[in-house]
Amino acid sequence: MNENALIFFTRIPVPGQCKTRLIPFLGAEAACALQLAFIADVSAELCETETPCDLVVCFEPSGRRKILESLIAGNARYMPQSGANLGERMHRAFVEIFSLGYRKALLFGSDLPLLRAAAVDRAFASLDDYDCVLLPTFDGGYGLIGLKEPDASLFNLDYDAFSVTEETRKALARVGKTCALLPPALDVDDREDLLRLQSSLLSEARNVCPKTRKILAGLLLRQIQPNEKPPHDLSLPRETRK
């Protein structure tokens, strides 16, 4: 076992149960296909980290775990999420991870297709000097949080608000803990985020997010209007079909 853990926090991709804010724009099947691509691309990128670390997939257990296992690159431990809300689920994940003996842990979501291995390495390194590290997102939240010990006070927040990063920093300050901030990243939740992702990928190397690129190429996003019939011709793994 390594001293460092990467907690990949995600839903099992099932049509109608993931990327729900994109369903009105894309349709349930295409939104699910996008989630599948995000998970595959992010997990492949994590294999490139220089920091020795163990991957723990912490999943919301509505669906078949076999779907995730078919997407995740490399070896991983699988752990179901538990808790009444997002904050409680994240806190319990950290509690479980540190109970296993890990000294540093990063928790991040699957909505960060542009997450690079270098950012993960930088986050782990930041924990040498800080109590917490955050990867802010452009909507005021964060896509990654890193800790050296669990702390329930950091997760008693309204995660639908636009100031989650700032409120987390205030919670840390109240208990005398320090925080490092990484450069902000794009998390993809809604139509505008997806269009930003499409634009961002134009300036990235062609080997960045290959599966996500393939899905986006099939969607022709700028030609789809919110009230148009969504595309349903994307192929999904058999396990995700109802």
mmCIF file of C-alpha atoms in Angstrom:
data_model
loop_
_atom_site.group_PDB
_atom_site.id
_atom_site.type_symbol
_atom_site.label_atom_id
_atom_site.label_comp_id
_atom_site.label_asym_id
_atom_site.label_seq_id
_atom_site.Cartn_x
_atom_site.Cartn_y
_atom_site.Cartn_z
ATOM 1 C CA MET A 1 0.000 0.000 0.000
ATOM 2 C CA ASN A 2 1.212 3.509 -0.813
ATOM 3 C CA GLU A 3 1.031 6.423 1.628
ATOM 4 C CA ASN A 4 -1.124 8.423 -0.788
ATOM 5 C CA ALA A 5 -4.686 7.748 -1.921
ATOM 6 C CA LEU A 6 -6.654 9.115 -4.856
ATOM 7 C CA ILE A 7 -10.379 8.965 -4.148
ATOM 8 C CA PHE A 8 -12.292 8.981 -7.434
ATOM 9 C CA PHE A 9 -15.794 10.079 -6.404
ATOM 10 C CA THR A 10 -18.403 9.184 -9.021
ATOM 11 C CA ARG A 11 -21.789 7.823 -9.926
ATOM 12 C CA ILE A 12 -22.140 4.598 -11.865
ATOM 13 C CA PRO A 13 -23.132 5.819 -15.354
ATOM 14 C CA VAL A 14 -26.737 4.791 -16.004
ATOM 15 C CA PRO A 15 -28.943 6.655 -18.529
ATOM 16 C CA GLY A 16 -31.232 9.059 -16.699
ATOM 17 C CA GLN A 17 -29.205 8.932 -13.465
ATOM 18 C CA CYS A 18 -26.024 10.800 -14.400
ATOM 19 C CA LYS A 19 -25.227 14.226 -15.877
ATOM 20 C CA THR A 20 -28.883 15.095 -15.273
ATOM 21 C CA ARG A 21 -28.410 18.812 -15.999
ATOM 22 C CA LEU A 22 -27.281 17.863 -19.505
ATOM 23 C CA ILE A 23 -30.236 15.588 -20.225
ATOM 24 C CA PRO A 24 -32.564 18.396 -21.466
ATOM 25 C CA PHE A 25 -29.831 19.384 -23.924
ATOM 26 C CA LEU A 26 -28.423 16.001 -24.962
ATOM 27 C CA GLY A 27 -30.903 13.327 -23.920
ATOM 28 C CA ALA A 28 -30.327 10.653 -21.277
ATOM 29 C CA GLU A 29 -28.334 8.239 -23.460
ATOM 30 C CA ALA A 30 -25.922 10.858 -24.818
ATOM 31 C CA ALA A 31 -25.427 12.396 -21.353
ATOM 32 C CA CYS A 32 -24.565 8.940 -20.036
ATOM 33 C CA ALA A 33 -22.155 8.333 -22.917
ATOM 34 C CA LEU A 34 -20.400 11.570 -21.997
ATOM 35 C CA GLN A 35 -20.081 10.477 -18.372
ATOM 36 C CA LEU A 36 -18.616 7.152 -19.486
ATOM 37 C CA ALA A 37 -16.037 9.028 -21.561
ATOM 38 C CA PHE A 38 -15.134 11.376 -18.693
ATOM 39 C CA ILE A 39 -14.497 8.475 -16.314
ATOM 40 C CA ALA A 40 -12.396 6.570 -18.843
ATOM 41 C CA ASP A 41 -10.309 9.603 -19.808
ATOM 42 C CA VAL A 42 -9.696 10.788 -16.238
ATOM 43 C CA SER A 43 -8.748 7.331 -14.972
ATOM 44 C CA ALA A 44 -6.320 6.883 -17.884
ATOM 45 C CA GLU A 45 -4.695 10.243 -17.088
ATOM 46 C CA LEU A 46 -4.270 9.262 -13.440
ATOM 47 C CA CYS A 47 -2.002 6.412 -14.531
ATOM 48 C CA GLU A 48 0.506 9.112 -15.563
ATOM 49 C CA THR A 49 0.994 10.609 -12.074
ATOM 50 C CA GLU A 50 4.562 10.628 -10.790
ATOM 51 C CA THR A 51 3.467 10.478 -7.141
ATOM 52 C CA PRO A 52 3.095 6.885 -5.902
ATOM 53 C CA CYS A 53 -0.572 6.550 -4.983
ATOM 54 C CA ASP A 54 -3.434 4.077 -4.783
ATOM 55 C CA LEU A 55 -6.686 4.676 -6.650
ATOM 56 C CA VAL A 56 -9.904 4.186 -4.692
ATOM 57 C CA VAL A 57 -13.141 4.444 -6.674
ATOM 58 C CA CYS A 58 -15.808 5.672 -4.274
ATOM 59 C CA PHE A 59 -19.074 5.162 -6.107
ATOM 60 C CA GLU A 60 -22.749 5.958 -5.556
ATOM 61 C CA PRO A 61 -24.107 2.393 -5.598
ATOM 62 C CA SER A 62 -27.130 2.829 -7.871
ATOM 63 C CA GLY A 63 -26.201 0.660 -10.821
ATOM 64 C CA ARG A 64 -23.807 -2.151 -11.647
ATOM 65 C CA ARG A 65 -20.265 -1.828 -10.356
ATOM 66 C CA LYS A 66 -19.115 -3.877 -13.358
ATOM 67 C CA ILE A 67 -19.723 -0.790 -15.525
ATOM 68 C CA LEU A 68 -17.097 1.175 -13.588
ATOM 69 C CA GLU A 69 -14.662 -1.716 -13.584
ATOM 70 C CA SER A 70 -14.804 -1.782 -17.392
ATOM 71 C CA LEU A 71 -13.875 1.924 -17.556
ATOM 72 C CA ILE A 72 -11.200 2.363 -14.898
ATOM 73 C CA ALA A 73 -7.616 2.011 -16.080
ATOM 74 C CA GLY A 74 -5.161 0.184 -13.829
ATOM 75 C CA ASN A 75 -5.756 -1.410 -10.451
ATOM 76 C CA ALA A 76 -8.260 0.156 -8.085
ATOM 77 C CA ARG A 77 -10.043 -0.492 -4.811
ATOM 78 C CA TYR A 78 -13.843 -0.010 -4.954
ATOM 79 C CA MET A 79 -15.754 1.510 -2.060
ATOM 80 C CA PRO A 80 -19.473 2.442 -2.032
ATOM 81 C CA GLN A 81 -20.444 5.912 -0.873
ATOM 82 C CA SER A 82 -22.566 6.314 2.245
ATOM 83 C CA GLY A 83 -24.227 9.319 3.846
ATOM 84 C CA ALA A 84 -27.320 11.493 3.679
ATOM 85 C CA ASN A 85 -25.835 14.282 1.518
ATOM 86 C CA LEU A 86 -22.772 15.110 -0.557
ATOM 87 C CA GLY A 87 -20.796 16.616 2.313
ATOM 88 C CA GLU A 88 -21.411 13.632 4.567
ATOM 89 C CA ARG A 89 -20.508 11.196 1.799
ATOM 90 C CA MET A 90 -17.207 12.960 1.152
ATOM 91 C CA HIS A 91 -16.346 13.138 4.839
ATOM 92 C CA ARG A 92 -17.083 9.438 5.338
ATOM 93 C CA ALA A 93 -14.884 8.600 2.366
ATOM 94 C CA PHE A 94 -11.967 10.431 3.979
ATOM 95 C CA VAL A 95 -12.644 8.748 7.337
ATOM 96 C CA GLU A 96 -12.555 5.327 5.682
ATOM 97 C CA ILE A 97 -9.404 6.074 3.702
ATOM 98 C CA PHE A 98 -7.436 7.379 6.675
ATOM 99 C CA SER A 99 -8.582 4.426 8.776
ATOM 100 C CA LEU A 100 -6.751 2.222 6.257
ATOM 101 C CA GLY A 101 -3.457 3.947 7.058
ATOM 102 C CA TYR A 102 -3.051 6.480 4.248
ATOM 103 C CA ARG A 103 -1.257 9.728 5.175
ATOM 104 C CA LYS A 104 -2.503 11.942 2.327
ATOM 105 C CA ALA A 105 -5.693 11.703 0.299
ATOM 106 C CA LEU A 106 -7.120 13.620 -2.652
ATOM 107 C CA LEU A 107 -10.823 13.372 -3.410
ATOM 108 C CA PHE A 108 -12.046 14.495 -6.820
ATOM 109 C CA GLY A 109 -15.063 14.051 -9.065
ATOM 110 C CA SER A 110 -15.566 12.680 -12.560
ATOM 111 C CA ASP A 111 -16.702 16.045 -13.973
ATOM 112 C CA LEU A 112 -13.112 17.160 -14.608
ATOM 113 C CA PRO A 113 -12.174 15.695 -17.994
ATOM 114 C CA LEU A 114 -9.275 18.158 -18.307
ATOM 115 C CA LEU A 115 -7.704 17.122 -14.980
ATOM 116 C CA ARG A 116 -4.013 16.483 -15.673
ATOM 117 C CA ALA A 117 -1.610 14.195 -13.849
ATOM 118 C CA ALA A 118 0.656 17.178 -13.140
ATOM 119 C CA ALA A 119 -2.129 18.881 -11.176
ATOM 120 C CA VAL A 120 -2.570 15.735 -9.081
ATOM 121 C CA ASP A 121 1.174 15.616 -8.382
ATOM 122 C CA ARG A 122 1.113 19.288 -7.423
ATOM 123 C CA ALA A 123 -1.831 18.694 -5.075
ATOM 124 C CA PHE A 124 -0.030 15.887 -3.277
ATOM 125 C CA ALA A 125 3.114 18.025 -2.976
ATOM 126 C CA SER A 126 1.078 20.918 -1.541
ATOM 127 C CA LEU A 127 0.063 18.721 1.383
ATOM 128 C CA ASP A 128 3.706 18.688 2.515
ATOM 129 C CA ASP A 129 3.282 22.321 3.552
ATOM 130 C CA TYR A 130 -0.482 22.841 3.927
ATOM 131 C CA ASP A 131 -3.299 21.119 5.802
ATOM 132 C CA CYS A 132 -5.623 21.172 2.805
ATOM 133 C CA VAL A 133 -5.443 21.691 -0.935
ATOM 134 C CA LEU A 134 -8.336 22.755 -3.169
ATOM 135 C CA LEU A 135 -8.764 22.791 -6.931
ATOM 136 C CA PRO A 136 -11.347 25.581 -7.452
ATOM 137 C CA THR A 137 -13.814 25.451 -10.318
ATOM 138 C CA PHE A 138 -15.123 28.418 -12.256
ATOM 139 C CA ASP A 139 -18.582 28.150 -10.668
ATOM 140 C CA GLY A 140 -17.236 28.858 -7.161
ATOM 141 C CA GLY A 141 -17.013 25.238 -6.062
ATOM 142 C CA TYR A 142 -14.084 22.873 -6.113
ATOM 143 C CA GLY A 143 -13.376 19.744 -8.108
ATOM 144 C CA LEU A 144 -10.686 18.348 -5.824
ATOM 145 C CA ILE A 145 -9.957 18.523 -2.110
ATOM 146 C CA GLY A 146 -6.899 17.056 -0.427
ATOM 147 C CA LEU A 147 -6.420 16.394 3.287
ATOM 148 C CA LYS A 148 -4.038 14.757 5.754
ATOM 149 C CA GLU A 149 -6.766 13.912 8.246
ATOM 150 C CA PRO A 150 -10.578 13.868 8.202
ATOM 151 C CA ASP A 151 -12.462 16.928 9.449
ATOM 152 C CA ALA A 152 -16.268 16.928 9.440
ATOM 153 C CA SER A 153 -16.430 20.733 9.835
ATOM 154 C CA LEU A 154 -15.185 21.193 6.264
ATOM 155 C CA PHE A 155 -18.174 19.403 4.736
ATOM 156 C CA ASN A 156 -21.126 20.994 6.502
ATOM 157 C CA LEU A 157 -21.833 23.280 3.545
ATOM 158 C CA ASP A 158 -24.480 24.038 0.932
ATOM 159 C CA TYR A 159 -22.942 22.461 -2.155
ATOM 160 C CA ASP A 160 -25.484 24.118 -4.446
ATOM 161 C CA ALA A 161 -24.151 27.548 -3.495
ATOM 162 C CA PHE A 162 -21.666 29.530 -5.593
ATOM 163 C CA SER A 163 -19.139 30.013 -2.785
ATOM 164 C CA VAL A 164 -18.154 26.501 -1.721
ATOM 165 C CA THR A 165 -14.413 27.107 -2.116
ATOM 166 C CA GLU A 166 -14.555 30.316 -0.111
ATOM 167 C CA GLU A 167 -16.723 28.755 2.604
ATOM 168 C CA THR A 168 -14.328 25.811 2.855
ATOM 169 C CA ARG A 169 -11.398 28.183 3.275
ATOM 170 C CA LYS A 170 -13.285 29.992 6.043
ATOM 171 C CA ALA A 171 -14.037 26.684 7.761
ATOM 172 C CA LEU A 172 -10.339 25.812 7.635
ATOM 173 C CA ALA A 173 -9.371 29.211 9.055
ATOM 174 C CA ARG A 174 -11.779 28.759 11.971
ATOM 175 C CA VAL A 175 -9.915 25.650 13.099
ATOM 176 C CA GLY A 176 -6.483 27.145 12.392
ATOM 177 C CA LYS A 177 -5.696 25.107 9.290
ATOM 178 C CA THR A 178 -3.922 26.257 6.148
ATOM 179 C CA CYS A 179 -5.056 25.840 2.549
ATOM 180 C CA ALA A 180 -3.308 25.764 -0.821
ATOM 181 C CA LEU A 181 -5.215 26.681 -3.972
ATOM 182 C CA LEU A 182 -4.417 25.196 -7.363
ATOM 183 C CA PRO A 183 -5.221 27.079 -10.598
ATOM 184 C CA PRO A 184 -8.979 26.870 -11.301
ATOM 185 C CA ALA A 185 -10.359 24.115 -13.508
ATOM 186 C CA LEU A 186 -13.470 23.523 -15.590
ATOM 187 C CA ASP A 187 -15.999 21.081 -14.225
ATOM 188 C CA VAL A 188 -18.694 20.093 -16.683
ATOM 189 C CA ASP A 189 -22.226 20.221 -15.307
ATOM 190 C CA ASP A 190 -24.405 22.052 -17.808
ATOM 191 C CA ARG A 191 -24.677 23.112 -21.455
ATOM 192 C CA GLU A 192 -22.409 26.164 -21.135
ATOM 193 C CA ASP A 193 -19.720 24.097 -19.428
ATOM 194 C CA LEU A 194 -19.881 21.581 -22.240
ATOM 195 C CA LEU A 195 -19.431 24.277 -24.858
ATOM 196 C CA ARG A 196 -16.438 25.618 -22.919
ATOM 197 C CA LEU A 197 -14.967 22.133 -22.839
ATOM 198 C CA GLN A 198 -15.427 21.814 -26.578
ATOM 199 C CA SER A 199 -13.563 25.099 -27.096
ATOM 200 C CA SER A 200 -10.811 24.228 -24.603
ATOM 201 C CA LEU A 201 -10.037 20.949 -26.323
ATOM 202 C CA LEU A 202 -9.205 22.829 -29.529
ATOM 203 C CA SER A 203 -6.021 24.099 -27.883
ATOM 204 C CA GLU A 204 -5.079 20.780 -26.248
ATOM 205 C CA ALA A 205 -2.948 18.026 -27.750
ATOM 206 C CA ARG A 206 -4.920 15.438 -29.696
ATOM 207 C CA ASN A 207 -4.125 12.727 -27.169
ATOM 208 C CA VAL A 208 -5.891 14.644 -24.380
ATOM 209 C CA CYS A 209 -9.351 13.231 -23.567
ATOM 210 C CA PRO A 210 -9.637 10.961 -26.618
ATOM 211 C CA LYS A 211 -12.912 9.315 -25.612
ATOM 212 C CA THR A 212 -14.504 12.634 -24.672
ATOM 213 C CA ARG A 213 -13.405 14.122 -28.005
ATOM 214 C CA LYS A 214 -15.083 11.257 -29.851
ATOM 215 C CA ILE A 215 -18.380 11.835 -28.042
ATOM 216 C CA LEU A 216 -18.258 15.598 -28.598
ATOM 217 C CA ALA A 217 -17.543 15.123 -32.290
ATOM 218 C CA GLY A 218 -20.723 13.085 -32.602
ATOM 219 C CA LEU A 219 -22.848 15.634 -30.753
ATOM 220 C CA LEU A 220 -22.243 18.698 -32.966
ATOM 221 C CA LEU A 221 -22.981 20.825 -29.902
ATOM 222 C CA ARG A 222 -23.226 24.224 -31.535
ATOM 223 C CA GLN A 223 -25.850 22.974 -33.944
ATOM 224 C CA ILE A 224 -28.125 21.603 -31.191
ATOM 225 C CA GLN A 225 -30.627 24.015 -29.704
ATOM 226 C CA PRO A 226 -32.151 23.478 -26.234
ATOM 227 C CA ASN A 227 -35.624 22.641 -27.590
ATOM 228 C CA GLU A 228 -34.499 20.393 -30.412
ATOM 229 C CA LYS A 229 -34.851 16.632 -30.308
ATOM 230 C CA PRO A 230 -31.623 15.292 -28.721
ATOM 231 C CA PRO A 231 -29.392 12.793 -30.513
ATOM 232 C CA HIS A 232 -29.843 9.116 -29.614
ATOM 233 C CA ASP A 233 -27.408 7.445 -32.007
ATOM 234 C CA LEU A 234 -24.479 7.155 -29.600
ATOM 235 C CA SER A 235 -23.394 3.644 -28.777
ATOM 236 C CA LEU A 236 -23.249 2.669 -25.081
ATOM 237 C CA PRO A 237 -21.802 -0.395 -23.387
ATOM 238 C CA ARG A 238 -24.429 -3.111 -23.114
ATOM 239 C CA GLU A 239 -24.458 -2.936 -19.290
ATOM 240 C CA THR A 240 -25.767 0.644 -19.331
ATOM 241 C CA ARG A 241 -28.805 -0.093 -21.461
ATOM 242 C CA LYS A 242 -32.117 -0.726 -19.767
#
